[in-house]
CSV table of C-alpha atoms in Angstrom, one decimal:
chain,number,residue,atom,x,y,z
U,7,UNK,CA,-9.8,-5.1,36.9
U,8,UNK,CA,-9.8,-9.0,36.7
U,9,UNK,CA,-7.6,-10.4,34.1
U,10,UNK,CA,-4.8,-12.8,34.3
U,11,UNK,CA,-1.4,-10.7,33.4
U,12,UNK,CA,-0.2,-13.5,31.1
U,13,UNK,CA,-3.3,-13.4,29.3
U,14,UNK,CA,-3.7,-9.6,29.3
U,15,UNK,CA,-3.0,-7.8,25.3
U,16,UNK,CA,-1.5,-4.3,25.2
U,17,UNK,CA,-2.4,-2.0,22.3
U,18,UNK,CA,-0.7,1.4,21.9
U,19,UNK,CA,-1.3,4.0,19.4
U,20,UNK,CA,1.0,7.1,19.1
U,21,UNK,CA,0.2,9.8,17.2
U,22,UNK,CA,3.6,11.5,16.9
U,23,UNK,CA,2.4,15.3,15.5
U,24,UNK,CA,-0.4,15.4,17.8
U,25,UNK,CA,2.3,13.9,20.5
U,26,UNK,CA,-0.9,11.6,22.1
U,27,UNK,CA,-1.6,8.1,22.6
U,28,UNK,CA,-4.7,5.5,22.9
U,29,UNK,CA,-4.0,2.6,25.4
U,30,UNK,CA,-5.7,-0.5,25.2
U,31,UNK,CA,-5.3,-3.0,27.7
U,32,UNK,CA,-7.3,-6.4,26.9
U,33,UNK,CA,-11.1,-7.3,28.4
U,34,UNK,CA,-11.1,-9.3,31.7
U,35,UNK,CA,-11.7,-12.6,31.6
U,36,UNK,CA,-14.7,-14.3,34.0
U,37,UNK,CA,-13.2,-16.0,37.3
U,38,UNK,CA,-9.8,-13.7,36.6
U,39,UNK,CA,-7.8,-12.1,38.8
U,40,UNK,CA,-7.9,-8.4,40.6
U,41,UNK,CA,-4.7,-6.5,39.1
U,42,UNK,CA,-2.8,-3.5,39.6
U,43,UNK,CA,-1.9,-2.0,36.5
U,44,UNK,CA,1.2,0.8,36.6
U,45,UNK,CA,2.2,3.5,33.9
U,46,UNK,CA,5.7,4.1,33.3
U,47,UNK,CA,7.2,6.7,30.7
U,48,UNK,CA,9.3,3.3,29.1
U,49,UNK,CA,7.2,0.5,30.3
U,50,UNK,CA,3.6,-1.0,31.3
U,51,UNK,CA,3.4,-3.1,34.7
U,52,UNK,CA,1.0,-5.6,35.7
U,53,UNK,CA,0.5,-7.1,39.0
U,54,UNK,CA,-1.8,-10.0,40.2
U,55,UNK,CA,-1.4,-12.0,43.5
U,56,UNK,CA,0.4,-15.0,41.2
U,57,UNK,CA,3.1,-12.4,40.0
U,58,UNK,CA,4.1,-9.5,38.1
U,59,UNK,CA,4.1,-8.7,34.3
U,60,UNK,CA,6.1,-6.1,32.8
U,61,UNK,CA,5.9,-4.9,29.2
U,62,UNK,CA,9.0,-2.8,28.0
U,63,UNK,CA,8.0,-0.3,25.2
U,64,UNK,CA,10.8,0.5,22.4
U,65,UNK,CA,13.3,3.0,23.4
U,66,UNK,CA,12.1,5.8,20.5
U,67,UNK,CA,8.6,5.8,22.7
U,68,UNK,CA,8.2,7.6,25.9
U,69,UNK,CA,4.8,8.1,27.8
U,70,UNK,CA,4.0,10.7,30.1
U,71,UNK,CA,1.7,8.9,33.3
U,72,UNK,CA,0.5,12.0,34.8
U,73,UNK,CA,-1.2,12.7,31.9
U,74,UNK,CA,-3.9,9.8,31.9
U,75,UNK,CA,-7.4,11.0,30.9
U,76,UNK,CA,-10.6,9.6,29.5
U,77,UNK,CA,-10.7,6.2,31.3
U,78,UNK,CA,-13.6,3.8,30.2
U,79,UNK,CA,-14.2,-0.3,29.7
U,80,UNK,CA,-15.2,-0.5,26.9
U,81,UNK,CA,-17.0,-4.5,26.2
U,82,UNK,CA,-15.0,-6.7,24.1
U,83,UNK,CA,-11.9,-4.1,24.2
U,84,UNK,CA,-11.3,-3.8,28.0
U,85,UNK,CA,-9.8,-0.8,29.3
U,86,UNK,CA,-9.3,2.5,27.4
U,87,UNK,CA,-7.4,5.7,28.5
U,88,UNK,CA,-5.2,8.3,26.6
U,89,UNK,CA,-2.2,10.4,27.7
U,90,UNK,CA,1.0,12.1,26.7
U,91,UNK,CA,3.3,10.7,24.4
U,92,UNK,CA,6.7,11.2,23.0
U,93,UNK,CA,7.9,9.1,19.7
U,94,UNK,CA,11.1,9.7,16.9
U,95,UNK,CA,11.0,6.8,15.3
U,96,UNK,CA,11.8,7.0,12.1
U,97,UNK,CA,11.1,4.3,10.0
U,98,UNK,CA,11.7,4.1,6.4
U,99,UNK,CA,9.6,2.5,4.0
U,100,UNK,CA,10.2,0.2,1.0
U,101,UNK,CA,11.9,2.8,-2.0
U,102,UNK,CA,9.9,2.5,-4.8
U,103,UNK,CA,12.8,3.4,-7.2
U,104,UNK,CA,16.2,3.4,-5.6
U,105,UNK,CA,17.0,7.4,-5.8
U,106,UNK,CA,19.7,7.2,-3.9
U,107,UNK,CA,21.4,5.6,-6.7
U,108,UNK,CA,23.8,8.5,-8.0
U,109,UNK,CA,22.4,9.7,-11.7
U,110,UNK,CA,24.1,8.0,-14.7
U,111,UNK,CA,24.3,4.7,-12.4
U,112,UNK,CA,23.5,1.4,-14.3
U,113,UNK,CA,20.4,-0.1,-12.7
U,114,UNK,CA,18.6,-3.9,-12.9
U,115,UNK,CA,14.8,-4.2,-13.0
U,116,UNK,CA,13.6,-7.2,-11.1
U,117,UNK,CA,9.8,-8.8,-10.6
U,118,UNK,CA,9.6,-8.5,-7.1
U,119,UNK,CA,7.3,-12.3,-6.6
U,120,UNK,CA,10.4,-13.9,-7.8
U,121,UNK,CA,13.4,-12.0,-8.6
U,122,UNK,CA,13.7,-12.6,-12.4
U,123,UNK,CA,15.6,-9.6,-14.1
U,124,UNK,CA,13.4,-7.7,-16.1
U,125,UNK,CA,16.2,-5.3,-17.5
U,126,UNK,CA,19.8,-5.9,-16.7
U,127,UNK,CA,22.4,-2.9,-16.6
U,128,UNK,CA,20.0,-0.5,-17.3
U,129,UNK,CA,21.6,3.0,-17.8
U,130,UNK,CA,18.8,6.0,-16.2
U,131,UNK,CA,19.7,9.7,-17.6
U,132,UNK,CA,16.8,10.6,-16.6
U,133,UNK,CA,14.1,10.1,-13.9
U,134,UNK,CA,11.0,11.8,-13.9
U,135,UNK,CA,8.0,12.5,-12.6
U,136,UNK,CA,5.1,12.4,-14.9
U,137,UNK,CA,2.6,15.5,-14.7
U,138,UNK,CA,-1.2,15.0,-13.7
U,139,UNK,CA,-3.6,13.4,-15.5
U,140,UNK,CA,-5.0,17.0,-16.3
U,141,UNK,CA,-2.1,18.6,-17.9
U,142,UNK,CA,-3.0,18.7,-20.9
U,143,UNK,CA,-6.7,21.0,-20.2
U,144,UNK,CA,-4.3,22.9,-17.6
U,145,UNK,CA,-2.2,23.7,-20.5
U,146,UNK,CA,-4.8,24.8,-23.1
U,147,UNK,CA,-6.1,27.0,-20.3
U,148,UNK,CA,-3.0,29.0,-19.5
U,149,UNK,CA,-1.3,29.4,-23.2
U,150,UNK,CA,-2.1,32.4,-25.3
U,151,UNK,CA,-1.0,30.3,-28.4
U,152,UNK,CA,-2.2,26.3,-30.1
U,153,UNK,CA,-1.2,24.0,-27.3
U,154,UNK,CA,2.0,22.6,-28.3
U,155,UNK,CA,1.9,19.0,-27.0
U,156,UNK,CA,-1.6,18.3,-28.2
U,157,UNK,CA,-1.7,14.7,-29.5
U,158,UNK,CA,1.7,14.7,-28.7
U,159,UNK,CA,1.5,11.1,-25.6
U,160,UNK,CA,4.7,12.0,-23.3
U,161,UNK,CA,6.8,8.9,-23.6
U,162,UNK,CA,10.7,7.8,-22.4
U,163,UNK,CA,13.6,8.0,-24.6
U,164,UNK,CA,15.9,5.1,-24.2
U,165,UNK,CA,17.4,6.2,-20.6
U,166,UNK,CA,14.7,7.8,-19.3
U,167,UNK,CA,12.4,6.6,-16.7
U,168,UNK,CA,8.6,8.6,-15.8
U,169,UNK,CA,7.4,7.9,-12.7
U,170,UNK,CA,3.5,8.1,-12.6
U,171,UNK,CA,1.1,7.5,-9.6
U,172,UNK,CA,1.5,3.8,-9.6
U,173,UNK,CA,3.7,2.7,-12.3
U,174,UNK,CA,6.8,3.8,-14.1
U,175,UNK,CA,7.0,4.1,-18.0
U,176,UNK,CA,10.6,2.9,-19.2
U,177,UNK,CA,11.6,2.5,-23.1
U,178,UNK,CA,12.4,-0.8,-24.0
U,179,UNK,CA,13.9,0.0,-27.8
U,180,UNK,CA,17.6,-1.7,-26.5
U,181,UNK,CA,16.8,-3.7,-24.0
U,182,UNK,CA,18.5,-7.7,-24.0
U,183,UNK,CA,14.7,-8.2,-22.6
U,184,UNK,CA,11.7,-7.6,-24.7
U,185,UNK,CA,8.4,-8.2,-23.2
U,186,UNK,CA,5.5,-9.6,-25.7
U,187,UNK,CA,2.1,-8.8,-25.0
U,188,UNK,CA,0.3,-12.1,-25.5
U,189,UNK,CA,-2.6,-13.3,-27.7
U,190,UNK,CA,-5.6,-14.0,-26.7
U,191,UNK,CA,-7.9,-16.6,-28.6
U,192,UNK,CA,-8.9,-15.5,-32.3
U,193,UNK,CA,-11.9,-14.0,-33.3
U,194,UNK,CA,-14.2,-13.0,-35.9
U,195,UNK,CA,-13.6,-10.0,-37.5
U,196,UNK,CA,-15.6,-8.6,-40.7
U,197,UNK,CA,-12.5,-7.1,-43.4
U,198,UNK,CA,-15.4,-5.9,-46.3
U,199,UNK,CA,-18.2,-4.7,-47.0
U,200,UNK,CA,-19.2,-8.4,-48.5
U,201,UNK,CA,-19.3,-9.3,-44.7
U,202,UNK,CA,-16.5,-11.4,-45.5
U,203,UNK,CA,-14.8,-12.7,-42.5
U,204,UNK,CA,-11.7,-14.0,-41.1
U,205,UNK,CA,-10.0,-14.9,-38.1
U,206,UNK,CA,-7.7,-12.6,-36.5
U,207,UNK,CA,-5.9,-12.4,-32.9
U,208,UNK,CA,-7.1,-9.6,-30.5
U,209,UNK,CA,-4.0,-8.2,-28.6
U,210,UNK,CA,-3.3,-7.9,-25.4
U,211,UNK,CA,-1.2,-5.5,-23.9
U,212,UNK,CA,0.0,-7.7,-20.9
U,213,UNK,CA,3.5,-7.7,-20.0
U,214,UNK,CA,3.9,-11.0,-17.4
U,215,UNK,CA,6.9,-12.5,-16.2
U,216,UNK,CA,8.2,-15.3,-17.7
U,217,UNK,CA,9.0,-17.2,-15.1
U,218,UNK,CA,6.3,-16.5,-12.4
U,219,UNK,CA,3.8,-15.8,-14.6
U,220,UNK,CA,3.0,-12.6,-12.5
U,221,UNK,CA,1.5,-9.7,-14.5
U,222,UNK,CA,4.3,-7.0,-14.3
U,223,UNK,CA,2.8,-4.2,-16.6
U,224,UNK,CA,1.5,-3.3,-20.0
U,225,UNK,CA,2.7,-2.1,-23.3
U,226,UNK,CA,1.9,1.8,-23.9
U,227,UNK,CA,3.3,1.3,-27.5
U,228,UNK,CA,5.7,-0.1,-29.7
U,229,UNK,CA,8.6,0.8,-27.6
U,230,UNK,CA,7.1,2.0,-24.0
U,231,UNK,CA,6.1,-0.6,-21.2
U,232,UNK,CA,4.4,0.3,-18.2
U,233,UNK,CA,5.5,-1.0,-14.5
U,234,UNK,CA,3.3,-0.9,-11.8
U,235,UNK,CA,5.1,0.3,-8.8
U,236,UNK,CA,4.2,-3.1,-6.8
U,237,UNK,CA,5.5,-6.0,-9.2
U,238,UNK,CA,9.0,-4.3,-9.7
U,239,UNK,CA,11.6,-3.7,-7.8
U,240,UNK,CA,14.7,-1.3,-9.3
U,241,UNK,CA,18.3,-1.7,-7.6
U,242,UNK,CA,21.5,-0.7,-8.4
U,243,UNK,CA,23.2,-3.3,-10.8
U,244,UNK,CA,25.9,-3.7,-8.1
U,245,UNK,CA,23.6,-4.7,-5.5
U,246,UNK,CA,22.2,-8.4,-5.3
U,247,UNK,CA,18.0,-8.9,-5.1
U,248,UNK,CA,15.8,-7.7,-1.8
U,249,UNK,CA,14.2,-10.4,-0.7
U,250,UNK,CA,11.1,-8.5,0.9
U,251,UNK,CA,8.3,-10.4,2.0
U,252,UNK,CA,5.2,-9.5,-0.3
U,253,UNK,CA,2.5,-8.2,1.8
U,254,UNK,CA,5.2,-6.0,3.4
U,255,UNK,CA,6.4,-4.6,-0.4
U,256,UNK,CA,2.8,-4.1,-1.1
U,257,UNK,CA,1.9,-2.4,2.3
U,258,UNK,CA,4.6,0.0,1.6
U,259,UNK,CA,4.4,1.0,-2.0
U,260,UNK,CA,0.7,1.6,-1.3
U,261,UNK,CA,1.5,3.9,2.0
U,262,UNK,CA,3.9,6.1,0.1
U,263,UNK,CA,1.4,6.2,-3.2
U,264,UNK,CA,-1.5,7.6,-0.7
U,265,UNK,CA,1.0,9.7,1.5
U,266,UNK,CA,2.4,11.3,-1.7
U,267,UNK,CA,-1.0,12.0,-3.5
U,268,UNK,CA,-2.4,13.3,-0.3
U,269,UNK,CA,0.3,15.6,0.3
U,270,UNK,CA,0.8,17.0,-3.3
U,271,UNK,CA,-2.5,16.9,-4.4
U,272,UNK,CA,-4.7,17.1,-1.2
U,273,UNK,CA,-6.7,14.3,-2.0
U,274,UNK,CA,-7.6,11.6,1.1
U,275,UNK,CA,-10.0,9.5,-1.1
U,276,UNK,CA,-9.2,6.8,-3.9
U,277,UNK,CA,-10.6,4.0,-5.8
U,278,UNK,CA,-8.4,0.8,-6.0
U,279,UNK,CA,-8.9,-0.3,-9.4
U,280,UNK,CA,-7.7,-3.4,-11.3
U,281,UNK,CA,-6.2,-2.5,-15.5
U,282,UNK,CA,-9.8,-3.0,-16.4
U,283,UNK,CA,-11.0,-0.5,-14.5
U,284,UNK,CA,-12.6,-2.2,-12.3
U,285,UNK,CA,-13.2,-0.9,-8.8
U,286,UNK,CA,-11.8,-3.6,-6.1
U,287,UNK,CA,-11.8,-1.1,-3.2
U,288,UNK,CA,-12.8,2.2,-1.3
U,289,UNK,CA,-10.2,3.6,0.9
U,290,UNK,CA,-10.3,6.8,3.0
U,291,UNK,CA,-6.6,8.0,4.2
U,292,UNK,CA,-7.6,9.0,7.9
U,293,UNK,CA,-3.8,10.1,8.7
U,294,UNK,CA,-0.1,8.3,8.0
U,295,UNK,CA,1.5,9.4,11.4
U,296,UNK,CA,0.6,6.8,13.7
U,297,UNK,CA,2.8,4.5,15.4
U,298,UNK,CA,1.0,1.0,16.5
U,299,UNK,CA,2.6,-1.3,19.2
U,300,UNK,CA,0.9,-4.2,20.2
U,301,UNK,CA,2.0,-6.9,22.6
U,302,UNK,CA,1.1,-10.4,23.5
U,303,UNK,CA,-0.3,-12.1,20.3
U,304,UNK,CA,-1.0,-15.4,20.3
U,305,UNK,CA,-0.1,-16.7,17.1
U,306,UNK,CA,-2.1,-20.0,17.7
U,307,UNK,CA,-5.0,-18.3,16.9
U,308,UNK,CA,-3.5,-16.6,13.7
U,309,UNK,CA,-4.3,-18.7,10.8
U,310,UNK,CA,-1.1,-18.2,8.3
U,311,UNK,CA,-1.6,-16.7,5.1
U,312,UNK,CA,1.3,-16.9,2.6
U,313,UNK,CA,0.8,-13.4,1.7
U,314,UNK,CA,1.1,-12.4,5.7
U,315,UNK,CA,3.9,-14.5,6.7
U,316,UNK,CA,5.8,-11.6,7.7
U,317,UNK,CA,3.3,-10.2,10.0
U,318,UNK,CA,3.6,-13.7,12.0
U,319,UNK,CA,6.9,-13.1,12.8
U,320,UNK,CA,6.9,-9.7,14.3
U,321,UNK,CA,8.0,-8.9,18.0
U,322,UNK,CA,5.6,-8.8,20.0
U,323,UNK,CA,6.8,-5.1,21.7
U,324,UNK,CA,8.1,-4.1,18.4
U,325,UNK,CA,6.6,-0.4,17.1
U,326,UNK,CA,5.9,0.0,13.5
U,327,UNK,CA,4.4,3.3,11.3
U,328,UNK,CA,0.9,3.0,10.1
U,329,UNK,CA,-1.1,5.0,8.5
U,330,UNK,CA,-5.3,5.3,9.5
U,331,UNK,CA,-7.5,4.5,6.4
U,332,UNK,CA,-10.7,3.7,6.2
U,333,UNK,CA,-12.2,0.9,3.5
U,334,UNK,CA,-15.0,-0.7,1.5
U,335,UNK,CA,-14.4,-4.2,-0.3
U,336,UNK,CA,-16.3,-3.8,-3.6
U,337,UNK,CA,-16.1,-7.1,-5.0
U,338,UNK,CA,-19.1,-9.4,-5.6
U,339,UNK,CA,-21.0,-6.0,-6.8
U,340,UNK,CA,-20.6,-5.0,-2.9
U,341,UNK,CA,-21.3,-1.3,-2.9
U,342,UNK,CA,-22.5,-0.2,-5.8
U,343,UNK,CA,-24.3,3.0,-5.1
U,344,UNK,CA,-21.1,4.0,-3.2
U,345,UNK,CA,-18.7,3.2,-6.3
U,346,UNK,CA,-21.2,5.1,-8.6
U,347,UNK,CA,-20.9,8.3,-5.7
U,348,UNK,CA,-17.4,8.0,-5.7
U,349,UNK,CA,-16.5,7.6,-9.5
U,350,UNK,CA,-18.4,10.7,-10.1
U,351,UNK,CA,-16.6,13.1,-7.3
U,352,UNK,CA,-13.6,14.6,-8.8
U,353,UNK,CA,-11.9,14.8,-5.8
U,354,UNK,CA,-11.7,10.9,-5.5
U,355,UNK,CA,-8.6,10.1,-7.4
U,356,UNK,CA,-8.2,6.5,-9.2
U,357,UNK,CA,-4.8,4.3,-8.2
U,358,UNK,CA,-4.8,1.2,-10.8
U,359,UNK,CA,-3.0,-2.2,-9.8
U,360,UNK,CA,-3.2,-5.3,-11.2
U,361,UNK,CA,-6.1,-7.2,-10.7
U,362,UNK,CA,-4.4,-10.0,-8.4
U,363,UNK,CA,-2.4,-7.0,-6.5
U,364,UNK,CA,-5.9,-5.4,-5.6
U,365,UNK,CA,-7.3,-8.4,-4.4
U,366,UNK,CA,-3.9,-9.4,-2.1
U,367,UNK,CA,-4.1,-5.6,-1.2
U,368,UNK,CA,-7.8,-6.6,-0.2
U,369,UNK,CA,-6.8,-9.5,1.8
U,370,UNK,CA,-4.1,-7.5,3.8
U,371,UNK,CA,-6.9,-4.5,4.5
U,372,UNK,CA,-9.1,-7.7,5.9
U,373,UNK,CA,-6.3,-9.4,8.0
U,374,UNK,CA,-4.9,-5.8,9.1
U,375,UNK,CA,-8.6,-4.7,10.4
U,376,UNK,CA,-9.2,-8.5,12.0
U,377,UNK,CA,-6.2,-7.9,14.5
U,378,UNK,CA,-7.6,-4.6,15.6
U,379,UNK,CA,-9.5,-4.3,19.1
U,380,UNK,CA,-13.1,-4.6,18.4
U,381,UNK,CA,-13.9,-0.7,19.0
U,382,UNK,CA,-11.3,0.2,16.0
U,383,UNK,CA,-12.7,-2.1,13.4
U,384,UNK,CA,-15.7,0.2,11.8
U,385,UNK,CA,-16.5,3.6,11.6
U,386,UNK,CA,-19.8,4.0,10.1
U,387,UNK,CA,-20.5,2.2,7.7
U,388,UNK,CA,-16.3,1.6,6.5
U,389,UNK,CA,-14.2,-0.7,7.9
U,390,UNK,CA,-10.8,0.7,9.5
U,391,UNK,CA,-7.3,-0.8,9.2
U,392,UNK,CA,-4.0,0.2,10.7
């Protein structure tokens, strides 16, 4: 293989239940070097006639070398093989709602762009999870008797908190903090049957942060907001702001929305749509058990993105969990037949952000799938990201 070490990436993909891993090591470049490449159980090692290059993997992964298989170059990658592999890392993702906070525990809602309390010294009785969107037909099926909760909308009392798919419902009766859903320009409405007409303010049921001007929710009704999962953050009142970078928050509250509704509901399809029900994106959850470890990026040829600064920072033989999906873009009226397929399948289930959250979740998908080797980056016709 002719490479120069220095210049040489690593990729490594574990998949911890199936205990197996895909190693990339990066395409030769012309007028390189001949190199000896050596397989370790904790580390990769390089040698060319100008010197040796080790690469130490994190202590929670262990490889088994006698296990190598399925060597091939693969053009534009470089060299591929698979093997053995050990990994327990267990790395926890960003708590949507802090359950670890003992019941009866006062609690501070915060907009997670900027960190402006939302609701101070909050007092949750109650945290809930909210049934699915067919409850109500599952009900009238399985009762002998008039359904008791029909046209009867399941919302908090003032220290409870329902936890839906993407957003939590919280009563905001007594709270110091009362977000107004703004106004949008007046309009003409007819009032008789003269046609007489007047102007009159169309509501809008946005909730947005006053100081940020990030949309944080919408009003359900007079005294029930909803919060999507990805502009709020919930901590105990004792505890001071997270400052989590926010492509990281996004990333994570995403990967346990998927994980969760694939596991309870068996469902590995979704649409990613904005409050107006527009489709942003197409994602197909592939698995969430992969570890990713990639080594020698050259930053230089990153270009920064706000929304990515924390992926710039990363160590370069640091291991993170991932989970495999596959993904359409759908703006720009990209993909219309397949939005039309998809909206009609039952077994494709909706997850609704913000507008500006699906199109930064968009943005992440793109960046994510750009750092891939070249071979991972589409799968038919979708896109993959890691």
């Amino acid at each position: 293989m002719a490479a120069t070490a220095a210049e040489t990436r690593m990729f490594l993909e574990v998949r911890r239940q199936l205990q197996s891993a895909l190693l990339i090591l990066g395409e030769p470049k012309e007028g390189g070097m001949p190199m000896d490449i050596s397989i370790m159980p904790s580390s990769l090692q390089m040698k060319t006639p100008e010197g040796c290059t080790e690469i130490q993997l994190p202590a929670e992964v262990r490889l088994v070398p006698s296990s190598c298989r399925g060597l091939q170059f693969v053009t534009g990658d470089g060299l591929h093989l698979r093997l053995q592999a050990q990994a327990e890392l267990g790395t926890k993702l960003i708590s949507m709602f802090n359950q670890s906070s003992q019941a009866q525990e006062c609690c501070t809602f915060y907009c997670q762009s900027c960190g402006e309390v939302i609701i101070k010294d909050r007092k949750l009785l109650r945290v809930l999870p909210l049934p699915s969107e067919n409850w109500e037909a599952l009900v009238g099926e399985w009762c002998c008797h008039p359904d008791p909760f029909a046209n009867k909308p399941l919302h908090p009392q003032e220290n409870d908190c329902f936890i839906g798919d993407s957003f939590f419902l919280v009563n905001l009766r007594t709270s110091l903090w009362q977000p107004r859903p703004e106004l949008s320009p007046v309009e003409m409405c007819c009032v008789s049957s003269d046609n007489h007409c007047k102007l009159e303010p169309k509501a809008n049921t946005k909730v947005i942060c006053k100081r940020c001007k990030v949309m944080l929710g919408e009003t359900v009704s007079s005294e029930t907001t909803k919060f999507y999962m990805t502009e709020i953050i919930i901590q105990s009142s004792e505890r001071s702001f997270p400052i989590i970078p926010r492509s990281r928050f996004v990333q994570s509250v995403i990967t346990q929305c998927l994980v969760q509704l694939s596991s309870a509901r068996s469902t590995f399809r979704f649409r990613i749509q904005g409050q107006d029900d527009k489709v942003y994106i197409l994602l197909w959850l592939l698995n969430s058990d992969s570890l990713v470890i990639e080594s020698l990026r050259n930053s230089k040829y990153i270009k920064k993105f706000p929304l990515l600064e924390d992926t710039l920072k990363a160590d370069s033989s640091s291991a993170w969990s991932a989970i495999k999906v596959l993904y359409q873009p759908c703006i720009k009226s990209r993909n219309e037949k397949l939005v039309n397929l998809w909206e009609s399948d039952i077994s494709v289930h909706p997850l609704t952000l913000p507008s500006a959250t699906c199109l930064e979740l968009l943005l992440i998908l793109s960046r994510s799938n750009a750092n891939l080797p070249s071979s991972l980056r589409h799968m038919n016709s979708f896109q993959r990201k890691k």
